[in-house]
Short mmCIF file of C-alpha atoms in Angstrom, two decimals:
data_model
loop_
_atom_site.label_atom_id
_atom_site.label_comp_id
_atom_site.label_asym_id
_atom_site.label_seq_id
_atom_site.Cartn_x
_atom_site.Cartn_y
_atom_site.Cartn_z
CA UNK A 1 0.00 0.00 0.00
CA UNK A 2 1.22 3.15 -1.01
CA UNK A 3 1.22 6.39 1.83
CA UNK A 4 -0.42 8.47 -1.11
CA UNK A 5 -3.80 10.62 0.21
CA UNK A 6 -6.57 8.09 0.75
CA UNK A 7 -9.86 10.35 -0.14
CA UNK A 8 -12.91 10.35 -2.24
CA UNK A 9 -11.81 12.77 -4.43
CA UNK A 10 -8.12 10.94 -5.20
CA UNK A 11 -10.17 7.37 -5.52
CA UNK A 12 -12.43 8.98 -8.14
CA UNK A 13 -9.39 10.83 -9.91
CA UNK A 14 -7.65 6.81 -9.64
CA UNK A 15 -11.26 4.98 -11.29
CA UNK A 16 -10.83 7.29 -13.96
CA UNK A 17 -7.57 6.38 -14.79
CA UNK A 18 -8.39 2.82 -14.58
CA UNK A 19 -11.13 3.62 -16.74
CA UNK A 20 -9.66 5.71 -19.02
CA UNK A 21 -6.67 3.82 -19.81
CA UNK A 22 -9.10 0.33 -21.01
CA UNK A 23 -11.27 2.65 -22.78
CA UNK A 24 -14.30 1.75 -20.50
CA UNK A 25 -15.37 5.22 -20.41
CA UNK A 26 -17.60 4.59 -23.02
CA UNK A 27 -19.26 2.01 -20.98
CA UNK A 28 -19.62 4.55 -17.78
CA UNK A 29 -23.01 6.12 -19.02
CA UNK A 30 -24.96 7.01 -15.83
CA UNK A 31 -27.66 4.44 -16.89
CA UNK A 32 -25.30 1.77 -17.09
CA UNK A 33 -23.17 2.87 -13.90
CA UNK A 34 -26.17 3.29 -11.84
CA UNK A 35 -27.52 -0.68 -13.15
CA UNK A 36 -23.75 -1.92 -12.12
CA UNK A 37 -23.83 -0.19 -8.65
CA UNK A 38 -27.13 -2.03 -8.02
CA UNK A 39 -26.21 -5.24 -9.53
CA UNK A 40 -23.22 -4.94 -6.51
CA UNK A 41 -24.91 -3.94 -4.01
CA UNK A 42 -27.09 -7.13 -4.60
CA UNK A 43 -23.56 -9.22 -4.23
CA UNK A 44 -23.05 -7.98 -1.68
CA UNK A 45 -26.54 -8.42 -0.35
CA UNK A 46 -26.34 -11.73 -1.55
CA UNK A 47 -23.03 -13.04 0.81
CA UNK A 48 -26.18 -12.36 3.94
CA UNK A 49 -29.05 -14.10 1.89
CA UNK A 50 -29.46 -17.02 3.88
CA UNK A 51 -27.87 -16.03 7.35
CA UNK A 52 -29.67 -15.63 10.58
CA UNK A 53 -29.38 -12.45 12.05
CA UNK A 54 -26.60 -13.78 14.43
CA UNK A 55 -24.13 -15.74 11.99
CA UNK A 56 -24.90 -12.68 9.79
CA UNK A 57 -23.24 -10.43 13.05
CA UNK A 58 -20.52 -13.11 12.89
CA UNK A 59 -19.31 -12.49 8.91
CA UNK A 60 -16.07 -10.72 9.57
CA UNK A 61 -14.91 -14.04 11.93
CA UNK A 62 -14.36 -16.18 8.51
CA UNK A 63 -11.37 -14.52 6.57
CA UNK A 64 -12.51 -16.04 3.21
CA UNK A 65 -16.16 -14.30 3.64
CA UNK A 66 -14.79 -11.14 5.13
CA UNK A 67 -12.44 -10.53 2.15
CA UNK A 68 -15.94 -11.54 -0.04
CA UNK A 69 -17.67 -8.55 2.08
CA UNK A 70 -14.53 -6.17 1.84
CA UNK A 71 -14.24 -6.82 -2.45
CA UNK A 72 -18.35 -6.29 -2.61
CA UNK A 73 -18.02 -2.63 -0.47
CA UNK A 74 -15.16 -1.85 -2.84
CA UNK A 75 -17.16 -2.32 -6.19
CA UNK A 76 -20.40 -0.75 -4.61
CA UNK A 77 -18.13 2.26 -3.43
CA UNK A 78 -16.32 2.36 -7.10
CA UNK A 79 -19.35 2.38 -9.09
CA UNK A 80 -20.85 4.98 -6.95
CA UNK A 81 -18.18 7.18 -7.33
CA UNK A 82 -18.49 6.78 -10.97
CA UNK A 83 -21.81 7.14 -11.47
CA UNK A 84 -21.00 10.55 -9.14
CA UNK A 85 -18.24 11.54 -11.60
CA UNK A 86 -20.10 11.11 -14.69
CA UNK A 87 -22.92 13.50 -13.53
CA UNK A 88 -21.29 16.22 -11.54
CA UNK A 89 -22.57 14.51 -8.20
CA UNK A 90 -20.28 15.60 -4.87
CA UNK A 91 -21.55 12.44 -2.73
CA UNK A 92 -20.03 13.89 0.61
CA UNK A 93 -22.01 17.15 0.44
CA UNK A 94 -24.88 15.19 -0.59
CA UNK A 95 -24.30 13.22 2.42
CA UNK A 96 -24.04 15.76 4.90
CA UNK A 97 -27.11 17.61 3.23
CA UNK A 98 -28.97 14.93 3.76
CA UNK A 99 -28.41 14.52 7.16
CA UNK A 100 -29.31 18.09 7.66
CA UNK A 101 -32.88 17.53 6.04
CA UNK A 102 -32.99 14.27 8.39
CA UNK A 103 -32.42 16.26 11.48
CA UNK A 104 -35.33 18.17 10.88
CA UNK A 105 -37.63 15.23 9.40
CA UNK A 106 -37.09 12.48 12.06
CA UNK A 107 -36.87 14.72 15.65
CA UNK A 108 -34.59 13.08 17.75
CA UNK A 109 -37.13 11.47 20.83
CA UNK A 110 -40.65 12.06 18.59
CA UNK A 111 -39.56 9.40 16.03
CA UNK A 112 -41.83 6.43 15.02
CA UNK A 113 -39.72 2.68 15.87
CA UNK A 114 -38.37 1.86 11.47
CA UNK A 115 -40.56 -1.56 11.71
CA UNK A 116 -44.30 0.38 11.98
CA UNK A 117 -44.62 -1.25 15.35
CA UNK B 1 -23.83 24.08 5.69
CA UNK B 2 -21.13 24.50 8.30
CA UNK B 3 -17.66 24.55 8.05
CA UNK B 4 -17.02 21.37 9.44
CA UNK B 5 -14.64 18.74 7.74
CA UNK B 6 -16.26 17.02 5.37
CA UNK B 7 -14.33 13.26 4.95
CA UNK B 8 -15.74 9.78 5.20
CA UNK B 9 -14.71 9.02 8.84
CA UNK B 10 -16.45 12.59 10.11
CA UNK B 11 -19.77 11.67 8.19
CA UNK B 12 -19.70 7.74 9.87
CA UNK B 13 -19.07 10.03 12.79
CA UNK B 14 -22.71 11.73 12.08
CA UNK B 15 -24.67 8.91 11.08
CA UNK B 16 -23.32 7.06 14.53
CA UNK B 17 -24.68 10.13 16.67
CA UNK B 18 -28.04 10.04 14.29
CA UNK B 19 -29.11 6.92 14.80
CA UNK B 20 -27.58 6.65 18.42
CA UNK B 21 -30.20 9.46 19.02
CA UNK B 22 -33.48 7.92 17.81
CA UNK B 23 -32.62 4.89 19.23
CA UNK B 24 -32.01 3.30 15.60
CA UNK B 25 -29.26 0.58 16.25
CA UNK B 26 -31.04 -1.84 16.91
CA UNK B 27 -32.48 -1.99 13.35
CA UNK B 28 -28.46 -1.64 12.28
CA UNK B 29 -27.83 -5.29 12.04
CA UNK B 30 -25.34 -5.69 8.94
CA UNK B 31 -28.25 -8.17 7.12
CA UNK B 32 -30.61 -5.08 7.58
CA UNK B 33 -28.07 -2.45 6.53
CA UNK B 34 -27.27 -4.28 3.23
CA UNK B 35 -30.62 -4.77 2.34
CA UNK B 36 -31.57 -1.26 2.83
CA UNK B 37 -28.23 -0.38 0.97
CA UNK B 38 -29.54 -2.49 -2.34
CA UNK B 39 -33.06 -1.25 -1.44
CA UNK B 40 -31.68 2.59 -2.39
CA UNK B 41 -29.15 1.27 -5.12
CA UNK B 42 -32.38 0.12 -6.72
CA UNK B 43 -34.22 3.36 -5.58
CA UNK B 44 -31.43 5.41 -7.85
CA UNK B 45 -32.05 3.03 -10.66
CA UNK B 46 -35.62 3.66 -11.06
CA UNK B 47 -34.87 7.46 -11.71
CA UNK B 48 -33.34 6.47 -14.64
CA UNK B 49 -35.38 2.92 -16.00
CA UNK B 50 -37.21 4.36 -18.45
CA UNK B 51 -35.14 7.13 -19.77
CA UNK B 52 -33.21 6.61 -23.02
CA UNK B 53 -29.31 6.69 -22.67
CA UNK B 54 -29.58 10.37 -24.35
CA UNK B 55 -31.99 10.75 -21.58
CA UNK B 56 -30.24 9.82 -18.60
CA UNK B 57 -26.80 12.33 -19.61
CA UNK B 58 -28.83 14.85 -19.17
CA UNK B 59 -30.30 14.22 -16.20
CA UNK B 60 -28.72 16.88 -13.86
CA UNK B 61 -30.51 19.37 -16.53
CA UNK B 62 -33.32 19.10 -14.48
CA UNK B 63 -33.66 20.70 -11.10
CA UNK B 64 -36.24 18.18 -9.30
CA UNK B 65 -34.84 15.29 -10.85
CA UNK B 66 -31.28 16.13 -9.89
CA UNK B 67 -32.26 16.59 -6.50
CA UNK B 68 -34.09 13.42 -6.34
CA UNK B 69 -30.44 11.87 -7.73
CA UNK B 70 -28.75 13.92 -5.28
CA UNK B 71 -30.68 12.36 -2.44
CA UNK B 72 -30.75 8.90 -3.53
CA UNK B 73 -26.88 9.19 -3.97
CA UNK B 74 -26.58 10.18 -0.08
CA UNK B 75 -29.26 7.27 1.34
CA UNK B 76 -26.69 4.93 -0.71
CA UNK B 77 -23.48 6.45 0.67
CA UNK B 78 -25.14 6.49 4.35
CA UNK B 79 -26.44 2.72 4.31
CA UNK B 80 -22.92 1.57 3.11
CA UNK B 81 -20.93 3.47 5.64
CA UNK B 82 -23.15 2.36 8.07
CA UNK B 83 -22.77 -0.99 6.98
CA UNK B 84 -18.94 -0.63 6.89
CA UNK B 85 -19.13 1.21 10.60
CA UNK B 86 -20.77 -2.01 11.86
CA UNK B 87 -18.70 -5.07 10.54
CA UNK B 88 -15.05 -2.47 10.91
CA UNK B 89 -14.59 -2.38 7.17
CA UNK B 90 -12.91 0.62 6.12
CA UNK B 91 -14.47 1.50 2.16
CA UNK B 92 -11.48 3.76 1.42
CA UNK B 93 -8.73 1.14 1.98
CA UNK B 94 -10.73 -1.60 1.10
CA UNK B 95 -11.45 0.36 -2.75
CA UNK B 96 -8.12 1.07 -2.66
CA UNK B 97 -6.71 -2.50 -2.24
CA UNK B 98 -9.41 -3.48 -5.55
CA UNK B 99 -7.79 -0.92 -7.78
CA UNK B 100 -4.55 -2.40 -7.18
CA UNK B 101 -5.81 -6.17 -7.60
CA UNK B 102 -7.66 -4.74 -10.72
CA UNK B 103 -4.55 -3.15 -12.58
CA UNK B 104 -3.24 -7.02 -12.38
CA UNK B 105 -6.39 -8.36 -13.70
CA UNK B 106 -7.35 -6.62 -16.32
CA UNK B 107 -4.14 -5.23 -17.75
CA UNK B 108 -4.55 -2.18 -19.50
CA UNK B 109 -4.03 -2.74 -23.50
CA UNK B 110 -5.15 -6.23 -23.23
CA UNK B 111 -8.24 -6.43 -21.42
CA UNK B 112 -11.44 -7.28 -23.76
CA UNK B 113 -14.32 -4.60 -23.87
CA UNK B 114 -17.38 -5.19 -21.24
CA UNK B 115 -19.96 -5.76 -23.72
CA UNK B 116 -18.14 -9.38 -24.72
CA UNK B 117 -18.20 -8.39 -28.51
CA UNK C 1 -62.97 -10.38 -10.78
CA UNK C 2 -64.28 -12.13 -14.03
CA UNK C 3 -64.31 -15.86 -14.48
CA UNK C 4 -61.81 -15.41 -17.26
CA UNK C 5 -59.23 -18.42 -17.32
CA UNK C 6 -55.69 -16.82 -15.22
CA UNK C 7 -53.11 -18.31 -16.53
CA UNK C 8 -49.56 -16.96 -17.33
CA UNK C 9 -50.16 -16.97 -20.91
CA UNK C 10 -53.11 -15.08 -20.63
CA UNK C 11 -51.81 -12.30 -18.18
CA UNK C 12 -49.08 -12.17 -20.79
CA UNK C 13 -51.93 -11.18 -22.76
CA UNK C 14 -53.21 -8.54 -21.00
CA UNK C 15 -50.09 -6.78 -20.31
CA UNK C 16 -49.64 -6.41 -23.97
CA UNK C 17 -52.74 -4.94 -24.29
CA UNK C 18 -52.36 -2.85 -21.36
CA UNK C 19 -49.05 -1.38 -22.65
CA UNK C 20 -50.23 -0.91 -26.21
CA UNK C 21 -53.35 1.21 -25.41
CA UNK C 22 -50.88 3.50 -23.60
CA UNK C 23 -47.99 3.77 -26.39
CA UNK C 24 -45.65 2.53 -23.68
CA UNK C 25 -44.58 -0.49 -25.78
CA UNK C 26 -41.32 2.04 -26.78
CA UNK C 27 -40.49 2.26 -23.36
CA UNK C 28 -40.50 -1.95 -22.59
CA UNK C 29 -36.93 -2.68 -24.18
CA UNK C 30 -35.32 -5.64 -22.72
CA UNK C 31 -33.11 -3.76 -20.97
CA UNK C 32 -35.62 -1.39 -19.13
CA UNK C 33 -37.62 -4.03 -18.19
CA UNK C 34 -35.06 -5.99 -16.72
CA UNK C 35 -34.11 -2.66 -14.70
CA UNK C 36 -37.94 -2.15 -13.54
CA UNK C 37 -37.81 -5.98 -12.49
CA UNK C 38 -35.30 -5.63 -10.25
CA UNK C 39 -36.38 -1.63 -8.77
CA UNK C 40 -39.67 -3.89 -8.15
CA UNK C 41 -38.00 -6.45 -6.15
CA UNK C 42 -36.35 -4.09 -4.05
CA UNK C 43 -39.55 -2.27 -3.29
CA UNK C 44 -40.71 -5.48 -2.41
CA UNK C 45 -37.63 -6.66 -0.07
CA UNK C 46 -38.32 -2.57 1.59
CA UNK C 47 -41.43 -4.13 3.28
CA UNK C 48 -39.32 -6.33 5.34
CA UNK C 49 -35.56 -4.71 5.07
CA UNK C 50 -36.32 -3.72 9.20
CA UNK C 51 -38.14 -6.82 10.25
CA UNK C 52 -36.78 -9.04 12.60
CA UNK C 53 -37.42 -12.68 10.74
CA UNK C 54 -40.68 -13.05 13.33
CA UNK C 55 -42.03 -9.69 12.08
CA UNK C 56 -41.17 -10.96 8.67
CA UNK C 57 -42.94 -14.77 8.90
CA UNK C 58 -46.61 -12.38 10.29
CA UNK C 59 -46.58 -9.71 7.85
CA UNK C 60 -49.46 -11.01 6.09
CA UNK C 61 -51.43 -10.51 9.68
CA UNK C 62 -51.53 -7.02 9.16
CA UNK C 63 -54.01 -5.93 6.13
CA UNK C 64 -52.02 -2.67 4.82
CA UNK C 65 -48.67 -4.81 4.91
CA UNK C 66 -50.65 -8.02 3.14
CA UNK C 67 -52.27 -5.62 0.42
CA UNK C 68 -48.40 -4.00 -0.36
CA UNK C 69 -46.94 -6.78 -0.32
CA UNK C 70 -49.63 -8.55 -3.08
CA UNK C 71 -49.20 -4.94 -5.19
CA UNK C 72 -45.49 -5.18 -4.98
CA UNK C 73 -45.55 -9.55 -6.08
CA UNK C 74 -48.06 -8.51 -8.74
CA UNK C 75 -45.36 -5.87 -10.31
CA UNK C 76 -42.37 -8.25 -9.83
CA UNK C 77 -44.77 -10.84 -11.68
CA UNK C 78 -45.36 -7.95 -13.91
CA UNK C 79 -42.12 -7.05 -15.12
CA UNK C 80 -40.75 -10.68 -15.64
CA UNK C 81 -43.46 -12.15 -17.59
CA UNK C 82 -43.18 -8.43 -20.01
CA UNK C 83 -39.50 -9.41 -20.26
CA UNK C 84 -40.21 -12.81 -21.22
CA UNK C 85 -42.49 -11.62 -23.68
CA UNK C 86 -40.02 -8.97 -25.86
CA UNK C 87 -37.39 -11.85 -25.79
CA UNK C 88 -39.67 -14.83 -26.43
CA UNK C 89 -38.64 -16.89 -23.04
CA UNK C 90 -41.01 -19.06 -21.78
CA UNK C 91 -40.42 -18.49 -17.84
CA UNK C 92 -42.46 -22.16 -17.33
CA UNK C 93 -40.53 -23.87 -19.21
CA UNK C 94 -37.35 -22.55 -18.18
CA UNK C 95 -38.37 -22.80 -14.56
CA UNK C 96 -38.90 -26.58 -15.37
CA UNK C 97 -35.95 -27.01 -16.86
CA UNK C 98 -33.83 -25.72 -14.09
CA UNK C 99 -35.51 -27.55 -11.27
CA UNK C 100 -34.27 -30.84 -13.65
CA UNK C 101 -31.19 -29.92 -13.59
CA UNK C 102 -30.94 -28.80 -9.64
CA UNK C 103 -31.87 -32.46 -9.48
CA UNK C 104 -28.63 -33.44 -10.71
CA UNK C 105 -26.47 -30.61 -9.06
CA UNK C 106 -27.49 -30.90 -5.56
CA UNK C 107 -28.71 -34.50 -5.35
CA UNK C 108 -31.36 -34.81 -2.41
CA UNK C 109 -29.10 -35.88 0.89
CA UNK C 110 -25.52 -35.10 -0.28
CA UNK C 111 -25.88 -31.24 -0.30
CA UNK C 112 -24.33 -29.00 2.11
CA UNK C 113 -26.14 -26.54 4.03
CA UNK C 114 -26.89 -23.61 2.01
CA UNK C 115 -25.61 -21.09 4.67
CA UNK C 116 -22.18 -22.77 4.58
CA UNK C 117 -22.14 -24.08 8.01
CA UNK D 1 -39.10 -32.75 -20.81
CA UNK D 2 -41.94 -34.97 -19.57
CA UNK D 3 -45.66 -34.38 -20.50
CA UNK D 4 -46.47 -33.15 -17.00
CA UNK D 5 -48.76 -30.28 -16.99
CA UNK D 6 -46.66 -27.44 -16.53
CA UNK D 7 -48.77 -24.62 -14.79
CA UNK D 8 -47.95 -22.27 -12.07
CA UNK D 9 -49.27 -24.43 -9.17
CA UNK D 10 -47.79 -27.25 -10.35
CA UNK D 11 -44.19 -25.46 -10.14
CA UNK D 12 -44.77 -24.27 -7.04
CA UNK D 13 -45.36 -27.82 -5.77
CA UNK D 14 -42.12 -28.99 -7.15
CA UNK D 15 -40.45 -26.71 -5.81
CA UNK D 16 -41.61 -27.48 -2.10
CA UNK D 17 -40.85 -30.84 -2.21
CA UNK D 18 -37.33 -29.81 -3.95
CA UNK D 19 -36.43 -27.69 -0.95
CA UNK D 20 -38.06 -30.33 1.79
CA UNK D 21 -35.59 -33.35 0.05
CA UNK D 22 -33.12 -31.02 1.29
CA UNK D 23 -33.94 -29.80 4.31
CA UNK D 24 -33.60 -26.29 2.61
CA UNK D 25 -36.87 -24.73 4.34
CA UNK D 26 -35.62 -23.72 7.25
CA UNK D 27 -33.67 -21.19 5.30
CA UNK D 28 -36.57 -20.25 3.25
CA UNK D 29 -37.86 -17.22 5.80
CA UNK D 30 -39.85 -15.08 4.12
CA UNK D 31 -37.31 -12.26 4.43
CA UNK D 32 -34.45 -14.44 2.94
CA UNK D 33 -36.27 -15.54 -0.08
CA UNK D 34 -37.12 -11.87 -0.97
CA UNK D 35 -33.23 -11.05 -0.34
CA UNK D 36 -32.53 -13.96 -2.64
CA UNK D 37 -35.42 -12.87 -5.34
CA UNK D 38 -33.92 -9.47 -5.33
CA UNK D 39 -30.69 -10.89 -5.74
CA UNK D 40 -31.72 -12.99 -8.79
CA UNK D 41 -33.02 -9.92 -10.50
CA UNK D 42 -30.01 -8.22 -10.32
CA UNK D 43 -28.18 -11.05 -12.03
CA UNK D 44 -30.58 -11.13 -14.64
CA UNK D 45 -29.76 -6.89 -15.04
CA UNK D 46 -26.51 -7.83 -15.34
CA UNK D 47 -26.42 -9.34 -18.24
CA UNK D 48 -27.40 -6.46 -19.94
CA UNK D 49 -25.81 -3.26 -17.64
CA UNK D 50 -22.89 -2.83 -20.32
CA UNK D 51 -25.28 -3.75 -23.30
CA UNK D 52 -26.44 -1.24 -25.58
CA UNK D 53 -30.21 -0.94 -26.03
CA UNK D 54 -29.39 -2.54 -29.69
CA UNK D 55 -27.02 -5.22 -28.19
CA UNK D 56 -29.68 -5.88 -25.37
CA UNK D 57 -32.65 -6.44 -27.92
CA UNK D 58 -30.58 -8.89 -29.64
CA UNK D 59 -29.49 -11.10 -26.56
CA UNK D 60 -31.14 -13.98 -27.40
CA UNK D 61 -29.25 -14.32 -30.64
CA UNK D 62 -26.50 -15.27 -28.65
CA UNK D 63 -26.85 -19.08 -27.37
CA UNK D 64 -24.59 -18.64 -24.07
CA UNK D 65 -26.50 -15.56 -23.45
CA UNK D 66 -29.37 -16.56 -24.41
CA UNK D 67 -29.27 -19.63 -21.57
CA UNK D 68 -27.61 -16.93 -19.55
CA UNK D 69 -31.07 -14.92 -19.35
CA UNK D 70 -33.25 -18.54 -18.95
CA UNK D 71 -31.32 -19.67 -16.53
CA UNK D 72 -31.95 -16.43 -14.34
CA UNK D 73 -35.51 -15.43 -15.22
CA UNK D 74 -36.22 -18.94 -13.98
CA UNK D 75 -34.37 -18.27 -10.81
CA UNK D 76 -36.35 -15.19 -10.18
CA UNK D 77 -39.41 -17.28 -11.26
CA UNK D 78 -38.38 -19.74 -8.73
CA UNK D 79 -37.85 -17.04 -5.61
CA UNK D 80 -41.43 -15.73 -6.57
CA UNK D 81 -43.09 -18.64 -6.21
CA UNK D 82 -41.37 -19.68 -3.02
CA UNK D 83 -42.05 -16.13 -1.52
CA UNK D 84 -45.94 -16.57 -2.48
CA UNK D 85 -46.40 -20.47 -1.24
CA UNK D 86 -44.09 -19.32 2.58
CA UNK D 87 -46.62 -15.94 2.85
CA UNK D 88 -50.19 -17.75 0.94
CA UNK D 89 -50.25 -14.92 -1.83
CA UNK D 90 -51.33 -15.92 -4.96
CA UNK D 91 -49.30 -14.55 -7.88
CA UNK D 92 -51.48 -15.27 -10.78
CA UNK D 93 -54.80 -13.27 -8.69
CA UNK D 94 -52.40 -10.93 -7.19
CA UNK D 95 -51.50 -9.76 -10.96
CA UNK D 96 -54.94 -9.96 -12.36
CA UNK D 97 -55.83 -7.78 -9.52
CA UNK D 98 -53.53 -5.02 -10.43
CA UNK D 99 -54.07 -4.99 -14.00
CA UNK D 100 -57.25 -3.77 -12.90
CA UNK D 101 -56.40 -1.20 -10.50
CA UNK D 102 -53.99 0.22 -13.47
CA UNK D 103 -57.13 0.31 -15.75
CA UNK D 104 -58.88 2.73 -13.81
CA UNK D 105 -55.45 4.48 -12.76
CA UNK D 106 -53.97 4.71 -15.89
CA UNK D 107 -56.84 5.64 -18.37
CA UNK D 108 -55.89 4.54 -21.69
CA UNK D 109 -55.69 8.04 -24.10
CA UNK D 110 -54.78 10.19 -21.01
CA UNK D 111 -51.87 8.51 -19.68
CA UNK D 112 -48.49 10.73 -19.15
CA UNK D 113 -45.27 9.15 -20.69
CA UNK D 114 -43.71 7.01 -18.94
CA UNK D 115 -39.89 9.30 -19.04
CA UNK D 116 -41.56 12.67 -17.87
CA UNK D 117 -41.15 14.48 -20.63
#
């Protein structure tokens, strides 16, 4: 591992590169990018499928699946700095907007339990 | 929008406090966090299903549906940190460490286009 | 409800009619369809993405959650059997097909545990 | 291929007993075999996410694609089904149903297009 800067904004200047330099740009339309990011986060989805709650707690105990779950977060994270990228899209100050809005939206001690219950 | 740093570890920071506050964690299981991570992924797609490619480059043109993008790209960011947060997985080095396994498998120069034509 | 035979063929049926009356056969390209299939089965996995797997197995118990949950099968259903139709696959038969040869790749008594315990 | 009647109950039937041969139900929660449906859809998406909308329409001229996008569609087929007999919901009514409700929601002649513009 290098000591370079490890950012958002270096990893999306290093996925272009990698892009650039197989010619897979042409691939990286926002409709496509978008399909991949959700086709990963379904992988990735996929390594918890059929695990109870508790072995599902338990994931990062197994190298084999933990390196699984660390490769999935990586692809899900790439593509959706892409897709961000392609269209202009600063994620982090989308991010932190949105957590503004939230603040407001869900009151901190008036909020509903997630499950309806 | 305050002047606070804006990085990856200070907005995992946020989200901790958030749903620490509205007594959230207990829905944070990792099984819940991924499905709710490729329940937005999906969310982001639909903004763009029926557009044509032409379409979907242009998107950001458009105020509403750029800040519908905008907002889907943060509930996708926040569900993945949050994910990463609860199992330890750092997204930065673990994107990072897939670039570099990438430039060996898929050299660039000899690495066949995506579309398998 | 009429007495009209339900079969998949003849849903198939009406969903072509459906779609032609509105001039939305332009937007049902393999490729968008495929995309709306799987925004639908997220939307259907966001009914239980909080659950724990006891809220899950009762969620027909409550009549909002039963009736979103039948809206949100009948557009999965929807979207696959449209897909099928633009590329001529006939999901019976290729269900049937598969379940023949699951016979042979995880004979009955000699297959691990699908959670990999 | 035997000359079984091959019909949506039917399938669901041989799937149950395929999952009780190997003691494969006690995985089959309704909120894993959503995760896994959702899953399945997304592998059927990917297929096509690098795909023009040309390339896309013409997937079946492919044979390795072609059983590419059988072999999934019946995998998402198969999830369905599962998901329906484990909750009691039947597909078939639960799609006539909505057909219906989009009759009176989307009047034929008055309809919007389906991209917003």
């Amino acid at each position: 591992m290098s000591d370079e800067r490890l950012d958002v904004p270096e990893l999306q200047r290093r996925l272009r590169e990698f892009a650039a330099a197989r010619d897979w740009g042409r691939y990286h339309t926002p409709k496509n990018l978008v399909a991949a990011l959700s086709v990963e986060a379904s992988e990735l989805l996929e390594i918890f499928q059929w695990l109870t709650p508790e072995q599902a707690a338990a994931v990062m105990d197994d190298p084999a699946r933990a390196h699984r779950v660390e490769d999935e977060v990586a692809d899900v994270l790439a593509y959706l700095l892409q897709f961000c990228s392609v269209l202009g899209v600063d994620p982090l100050e989308a991010l932190a907007a949105k957590i503004e809005r939230n603040e407001l939206r869900f009151p901190a001690g008036r909020t509903p339990p997630l499950d309806g219950s």
